[in-house]
Coordinates of C-alpha atoms in Angstrom, one line a residue:
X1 CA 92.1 -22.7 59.2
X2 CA 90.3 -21.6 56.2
X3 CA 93.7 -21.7 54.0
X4 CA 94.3 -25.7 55.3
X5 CA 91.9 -26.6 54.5
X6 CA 91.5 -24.9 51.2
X7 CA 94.8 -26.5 50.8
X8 CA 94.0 -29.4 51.4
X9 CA 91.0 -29.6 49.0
X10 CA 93.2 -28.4 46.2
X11 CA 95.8 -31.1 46.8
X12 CA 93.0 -33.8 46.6
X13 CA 91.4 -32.1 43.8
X14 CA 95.0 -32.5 41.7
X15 CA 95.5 -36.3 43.5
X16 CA 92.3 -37.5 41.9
X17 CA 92.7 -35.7 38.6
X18 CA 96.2 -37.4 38.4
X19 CA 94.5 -40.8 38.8
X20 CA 91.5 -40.3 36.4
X21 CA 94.4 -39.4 34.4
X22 CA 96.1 -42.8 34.9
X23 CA 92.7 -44.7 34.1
X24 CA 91.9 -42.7 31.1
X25 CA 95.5 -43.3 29.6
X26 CA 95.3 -46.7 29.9
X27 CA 94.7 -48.5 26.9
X28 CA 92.1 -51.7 27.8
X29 CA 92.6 -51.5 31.4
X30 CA 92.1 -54.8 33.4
X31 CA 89.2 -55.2 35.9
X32 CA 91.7 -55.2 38.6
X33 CA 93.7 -52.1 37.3
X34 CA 90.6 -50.3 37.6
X35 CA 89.6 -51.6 40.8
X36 CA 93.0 -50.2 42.2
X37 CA 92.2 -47.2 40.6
X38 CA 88.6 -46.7 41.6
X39 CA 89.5 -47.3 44.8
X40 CA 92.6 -44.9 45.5
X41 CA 90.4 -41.7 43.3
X42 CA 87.1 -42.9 46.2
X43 CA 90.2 -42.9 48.9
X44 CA 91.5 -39.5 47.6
X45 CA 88.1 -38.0 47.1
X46 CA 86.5 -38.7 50.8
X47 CA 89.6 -37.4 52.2
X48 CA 90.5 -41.2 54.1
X49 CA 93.5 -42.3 55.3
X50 CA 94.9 -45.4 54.2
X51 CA 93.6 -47.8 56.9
X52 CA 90.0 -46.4 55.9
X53 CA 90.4 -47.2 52.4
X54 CA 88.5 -50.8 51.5
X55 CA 86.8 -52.7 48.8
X56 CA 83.2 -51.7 50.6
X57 CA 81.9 -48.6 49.2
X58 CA 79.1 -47.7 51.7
X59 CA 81.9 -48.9 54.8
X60 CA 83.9 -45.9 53.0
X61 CA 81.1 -43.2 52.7
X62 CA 80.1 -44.3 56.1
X63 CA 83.5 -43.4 57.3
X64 CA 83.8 -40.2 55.5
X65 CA 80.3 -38.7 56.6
X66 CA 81.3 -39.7 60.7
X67 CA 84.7 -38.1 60.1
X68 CA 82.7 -35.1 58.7
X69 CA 80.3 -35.5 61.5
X70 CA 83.1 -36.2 64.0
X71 CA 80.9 -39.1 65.5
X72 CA 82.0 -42.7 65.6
X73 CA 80.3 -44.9 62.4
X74 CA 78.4 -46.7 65.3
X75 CA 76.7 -43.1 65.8
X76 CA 75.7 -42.6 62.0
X77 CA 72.7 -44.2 62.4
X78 CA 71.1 -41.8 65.3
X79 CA 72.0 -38.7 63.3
X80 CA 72.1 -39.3 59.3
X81 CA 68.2 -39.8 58.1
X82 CA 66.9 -38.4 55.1
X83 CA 65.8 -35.0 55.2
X84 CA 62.0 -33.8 54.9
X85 CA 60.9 -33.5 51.1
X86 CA 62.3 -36.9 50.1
X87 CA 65.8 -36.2 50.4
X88 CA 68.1 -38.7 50.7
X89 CA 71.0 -39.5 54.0
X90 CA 73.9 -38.1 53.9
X91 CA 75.8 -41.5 52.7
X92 CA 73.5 -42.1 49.8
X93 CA 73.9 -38.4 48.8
X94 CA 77.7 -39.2 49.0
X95 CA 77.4 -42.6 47.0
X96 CA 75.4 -40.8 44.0
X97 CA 77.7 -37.8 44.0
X98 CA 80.8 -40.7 43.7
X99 CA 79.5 -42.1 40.6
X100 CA 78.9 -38.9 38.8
X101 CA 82.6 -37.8 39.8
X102 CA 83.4 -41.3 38.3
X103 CA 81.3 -40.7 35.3
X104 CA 82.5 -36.7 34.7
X105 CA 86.5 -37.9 35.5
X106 CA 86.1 -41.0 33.0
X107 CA 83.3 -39.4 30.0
X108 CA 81.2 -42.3 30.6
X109 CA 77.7 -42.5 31.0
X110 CA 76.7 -45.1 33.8
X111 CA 73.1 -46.4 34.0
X112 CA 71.2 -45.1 37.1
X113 CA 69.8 -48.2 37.2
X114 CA 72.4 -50.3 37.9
X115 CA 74.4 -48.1 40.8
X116 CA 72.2 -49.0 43.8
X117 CA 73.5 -52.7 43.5
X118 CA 76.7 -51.7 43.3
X119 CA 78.4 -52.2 47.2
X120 CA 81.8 -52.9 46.6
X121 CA 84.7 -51.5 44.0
X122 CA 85.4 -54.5 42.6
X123 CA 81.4 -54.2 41.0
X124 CA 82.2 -50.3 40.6
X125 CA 85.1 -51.5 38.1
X126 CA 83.7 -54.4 36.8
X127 CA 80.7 -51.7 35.6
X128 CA 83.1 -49.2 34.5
X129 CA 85.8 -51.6 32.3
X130 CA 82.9 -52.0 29.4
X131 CA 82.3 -48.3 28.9
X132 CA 86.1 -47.5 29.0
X133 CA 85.9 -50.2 26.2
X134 CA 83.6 -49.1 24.4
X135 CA 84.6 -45.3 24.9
X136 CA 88.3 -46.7 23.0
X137 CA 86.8 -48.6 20.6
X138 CA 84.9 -45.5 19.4
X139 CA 88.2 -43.3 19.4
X140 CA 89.9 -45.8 17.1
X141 CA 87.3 -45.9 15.1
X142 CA 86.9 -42.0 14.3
X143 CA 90.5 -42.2 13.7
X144 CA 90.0 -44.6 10.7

């Protein structure tokens, strides 16, 4: 059991790679692109099957902390409060630990600031596009 799942980790681990990979090799990717992207790396990464995968980021975490749980989402709120110490749920903990994975995959630096408003992938990309941006624009200049 400890093997499958090990197994299965490592093939998501190389899934998402292989799409940060995509992102990162495309030159001035569109809004959308990224979107697609984003959402198929968050899909990937939470371990959800297709049918689980939308455009609503906390619907997602939501769905991958009750599969983790295995409890219905209708049950999340009974069992997933913050900790004692000022720790945060479980699905906020998994929302803050997407964007760094974002931000590590892509060598970008997203401001803290702006990821609470954040709810859907659409915003995620829309966020994201500008420092990709920027990041190439900075390439092609150290190349001249």
């Amino acid at each position: 059991m400890i093997q499958d799942k090990a197994k299965i980790l490592a093939d998501a681990n190389r899934r998402s790679a292989l799409i940060l990979d995509e992102i990162r090799e495309t030159k001035m990717p569109d809004a959308e692109f990224l979107a697609t992207k984003i959402k198929q790396y968050c899909g990937v990464k939470l371990r959800l099957e297709e049918k689980e995968i939308s455009d609503n980021i906390i619907l997602m975490l939501q769905t991958s902390v009750a599969k983790a749980l295995h409890i219905e989402i209708t049950q999340l709120p009974g069992v997933d409060h913050p900790g004692q110490c000022g720790s945060a749920s479980a699905v906020l903990s998994k929302k803050i630990q997407m964007f760094l994975a974002v931000q590590k995959g892509l060598n970008i630096h997203i401001d803290p600031k702006k990821t609470p408003e954040i709810q859907t992938i659409q915003e995620m990309a829309q966020l994201v596009q500008p420092l990709l941006y920027e990041k190439t624009e900075k390439r092609e200049e150290d190349v001249y």
